[in-house]
Short mmCIF file of C-alpha atoms in Angstrom, two decimals:
data_model
loop_
_atom_site.label_atom_id
_atom_site.label_comp_id
_atom_site.label_asym_id
_atom_site.label_seq_id
_atom_site.Cartn_x
_atom_site.Cartn_y
_atom_site.Cartn_z
CA LEU A 15 115.12 116.12 170.61
CA ALA A 16 117.67 117.84 168.38
CA VAL A 17 115.45 120.89 167.93
CA GLU A 18 114.61 121.02 171.66
CA SER A 19 118.28 120.70 172.52
CA LYS A 20 119.08 123.52 170.14
CA ALA A 21 116.37 125.69 171.69
CA ASP A 22 117.56 124.93 175.23
CA ASN A 23 121.00 126.46 174.74
CA SER A 24 119.36 129.88 174.13
CA GLY A 25 121.46 130.56 171.06
CA ALA A 26 124.77 130.62 172.95
CA VAL A 27 126.32 128.07 170.60
CA GLU A 28 125.12 129.99 167.54
CA VAL A 29 126.57 133.23 168.91
CA LEU A 30 129.89 131.51 169.64
CA GLN A 31 129.95 129.90 166.18
CA THR A 32 129.17 133.25 164.54
CA MET A 33 131.89 135.04 166.49
CA LEU A 34 134.41 132.30 165.67
CA GLY A 35 133.41 132.33 162.00
CA LEU A 36 133.73 136.12 161.79
CA GLY A 37 137.11 135.95 163.55
CA LEU A 38 138.38 133.32 161.12
CA PHE A 39 137.06 135.34 158.17
CA ALA A 40 138.81 138.48 159.45
CA ALA A 41 142.05 136.53 159.96
CA PHE A 42 141.80 135.11 156.44
CA LEU A 43 141.23 138.58 154.98
CA ALA A 44 144.24 139.91 156.91
CA TRP A 45 146.36 137.03 155.59
CA GLN A 46 145.13 137.63 152.04
CA PHE A 47 145.94 141.34 152.33
CA MET A 48 149.47 140.63 153.58
CA ALA A 49 150.09 137.92 150.96
CA SER A 50 148.98 140.31 148.23
CA ARG A 51 151.11 143.11 149.66
CA ASN A 52 154.13 140.78 149.79
CA LEU A 53 153.65 140.03 146.10
CA ALA A 54 153.35 143.73 145.29
CA VAL A 55 156.83 144.15 146.81
CA LEU A 56 158.28 141.08 145.09
CA ARG A 57 156.77 141.94 141.72
CA ASP A 58 157.25 145.74 141.81
CA GLY A 59 153.49 146.31 142.08
CA ARG A 60 152.60 144.31 138.96
CA MET A 61 149.42 142.69 140.21
CA ARG A 62 145.95 142.62 138.71
CA PHE A 63 144.30 143.09 142.12
CA THR A 64 145.63 145.48 144.74
CA PRO A 65 145.59 144.25 148.35
CA TRP A 66 142.61 146.48 149.19
CA ALA A 67 140.66 145.50 146.08
CA GLY A 68 141.20 141.84 146.90
CA VAL A 69 139.62 142.31 150.32
CA GLY A 70 136.88 144.58 148.99
CA TRP A 71 135.56 142.00 146.53
CA TYR A 72 134.26 139.86 149.41
CA PHE A 73 131.79 142.64 150.22
CA MET A 74 130.53 143.36 146.69
CA PRO A 75 127.22 141.63 145.88
CA ILE A 76 127.31 139.37 142.84
CA GLY A 77 131.04 140.01 142.31
CA ASN A 78 131.75 138.16 145.55
CA LEU A 79 130.67 134.93 143.85
CA TRP A 80 133.82 134.76 141.68
CA LYS A 81 136.20 137.71 142.21
CA PRO A 82 137.65 136.53 145.55
CA TYR A 83 138.46 133.23 143.84
CA GLN A 84 140.33 135.15 141.12
CA VAL A 85 142.22 137.12 143.77
CA ILE A 86 143.35 133.97 145.60
CA ARG A 87 144.22 132.29 142.30
CA GLU A 88 146.40 135.27 141.39
CA ILE A 89 148.10 135.17 144.80
CA VAL A 90 148.89 131.46 144.43
CA GLN A 91 150.06 131.74 140.81
CA ARG A 92 152.22 134.81 141.42
CA SER A 93 153.67 133.23 144.56
CA GLU A 94 154.69 130.21 142.50
CA GLU A 95 156.22 132.48 139.83
CA THR A 96 158.19 134.61 142.29
CA ALA A 97 159.44 131.56 144.17
CA ALA A 98 160.38 130.00 140.81
CA ARG A 99 158.92 126.71 141.96
CA THR A 100 155.67 124.87 142.28
CA LEU A 101 154.68 122.54 145.01
CA ALA A 102 154.10 119.03 143.71
CA MET A 103 151.61 118.44 146.50
CA PHE A 104 149.69 121.58 145.57
CA PRO A 105 147.93 121.36 142.19
CA SER A 106 146.82 124.96 142.53
CA SER A 107 144.07 125.27 139.94
CA GLN A 108 142.25 122.10 141.02
CA VAL A 109 142.58 122.77 144.75
CA LEU A 110 141.47 126.37 144.38
CA ALA A 111 138.45 125.44 142.27
CA VAL A 112 137.33 122.79 144.76
CA TRP A 113 137.94 125.17 147.67
CA TRP A 114 135.84 127.91 146.10
CA VAL A 115 133.00 125.56 145.12
CA LEU A 116 132.89 124.26 148.70
CA LEU A 117 132.73 127.78 150.10
CA VAL A 118 129.99 128.94 147.75
CA ALA A 119 127.98 125.70 148.00
CA ARG A 120 127.70 126.12 151.77
CA PHE A 121 125.24 129.00 151.42
CA PRO A 122 122.37 127.26 149.58
CA VAL A 123 122.89 124.13 151.70
CA ARG A 124 122.69 126.21 154.88
CA TYR A 125 119.56 127.96 153.58
CA VAL A 126 117.79 124.63 152.93
CA GLY A 127 118.70 123.49 156.44
CA LEU A 128 117.31 126.70 157.95
CA VAL A 129 114.06 126.27 155.99
CA HIS A 130 113.65 122.77 157.43
CA GLU A 131 114.46 124.01 160.91
CA GLY A 132 111.86 126.77 160.60
CA ARG A 133 109.20 124.31 159.48
CA ILE A 134 109.96 122.08 162.46
CA VAL A 135 109.67 124.98 164.90
CA ARG A 136 106.39 126.13 163.31
CA ALA A 137 104.96 122.61 163.54
CA LEU A 138 105.93 122.23 167.20
CA GLU A 139 104.77 125.69 168.27
CA ALA A 140 101.54 125.94 166.26
CA THR A 141 98.26 125.81 168.11
CA PRO A 142 95.43 123.65 166.72
CA THR A 143 93.61 126.82 165.61
CA GLU A 144 96.65 128.07 163.67
CA MET A 145 97.03 124.69 162.01
CA ARG A 146 93.43 124.78 160.79
CA LEU A 147 93.71 128.36 159.51
CA GLN A 148 97.15 128.18 157.86
CA SER A 149 97.96 125.57 155.28
CA GLY A 150 101.76 126.14 155.36
CA ILE A 151 102.25 124.68 158.83
CA PRO A 152 103.30 121.02 158.77
CA ASN A 153 101.49 118.48 160.92
CA VAL A 154 103.24 117.18 164.00
CA SER A 155 103.32 113.77 162.32
CA GLU A 156 105.65 115.26 159.68
CA VAL A 157 108.20 116.43 162.28
CA PRO A 158 110.31 113.24 162.44
CA GLY A 159 110.86 113.34 158.68
CA LEU A 160 111.63 117.06 158.82
CA VAL A 161 114.11 116.50 161.65
CA GLN A 162 115.89 113.79 159.64
CA SER A 163 116.03 116.05 156.62
CA TRP A 164 117.23 118.99 158.71
CA LEU A 165 119.96 116.86 160.31
CA LEU A 166 121.07 115.67 156.87
CA TRP A 167 121.33 119.23 155.49
CA ASP A 168 123.00 120.45 158.67
CA GLY A 169 125.51 117.60 158.42
CA ILE A 170 126.24 118.38 154.77
CA ASP A 171 126.77 122.04 155.71
CA GLY A 172 129.17 121.00 158.47
CA LEU A 173 131.11 118.73 156.12
CA LEU A 174 131.38 121.40 153.42
CA THR A 175 132.54 123.92 156.01
CA LEU A 176 135.15 121.56 157.44
CA LEU A 177 136.55 120.68 154.02
CA ALA A 178 136.60 124.33 152.93
CA TYR A 179 138.43 125.35 156.12
CA LEU A 180 140.97 122.55 155.75
CA LEU A 181 141.66 123.59 152.16
CA SER A 182 141.95 127.20 153.34
CA ILE A 183 144.65 126.15 155.78
CA TRP A 184 146.41 124.23 153.02
CA ILE A 185 146.34 127.30 150.75
CA VAL A 186 147.64 129.60 153.49
CA VAL A 187 150.51 127.25 154.35
CA ALA A 188 151.46 126.69 150.69
CA VAL A 189 151.44 130.41 149.85
CA GLY A 190 153.41 131.17 153.02
CA TYR A 191 156.04 128.62 152.03
CA LEU A 192 156.25 129.91 148.46
CA GLN A 193 156.52 133.52 149.55
CA SER A 194 159.18 132.75 152.14
CA CYS A 195 161.21 131.03 149.38
CA ALA A 196 160.71 134.07 147.16
CA PHE A 197 161.85 136.48 149.89
CA ARG A 198 164.95 134.38 150.58
CA ALA A 199 165.84 134.49 146.87
CA TYR A 200 165.08 138.24 146.84
CA ALA A 201 167.41 138.78 149.82
CA ARG A 202 170.20 136.77 148.14
CA ARG A 203 169.90 138.89 144.99
CA ALA A 204 170.02 142.08 147.08
CA ASP A 205 173.30 140.98 148.73
#
């Protein structure tokens, strides 16, 4: 039923989810760029990653597995330094590590879920002749187990995504607070 329900919506939900995900990703990149640019002003340009380099690392194969994490870690650490305070509720290194692991772990989990979904679809759409000729097509009797497995992996993917997005919001709010404190102190020094 879950696979049939997914097929009935003609991909509209997937398109909407993809558009929403891309929009959130673009908004996060814009925030990261501005947070990095703010720090360049507060720190007289003394940053390891420029705002453009920080955004660019998301699009570099292999490097995108750890460099964006380093960029965000630098933004958080430098924001704490320029604000001359840390947030007791924000243990930055632990939160950032968990956040990044959740983001990266989503991809293999999603892949496993898609493999299960593909096997279900092949089993339901295969003709008896195809099933005799191809050994990779699961029997219809295997479909309930595949559906349970697919639902489990899809649920894990959803949970990882939710937790990663919540931590992303926490990071954005904390850095915004720290940078606003730093700019207030910067303005007082300028007066």
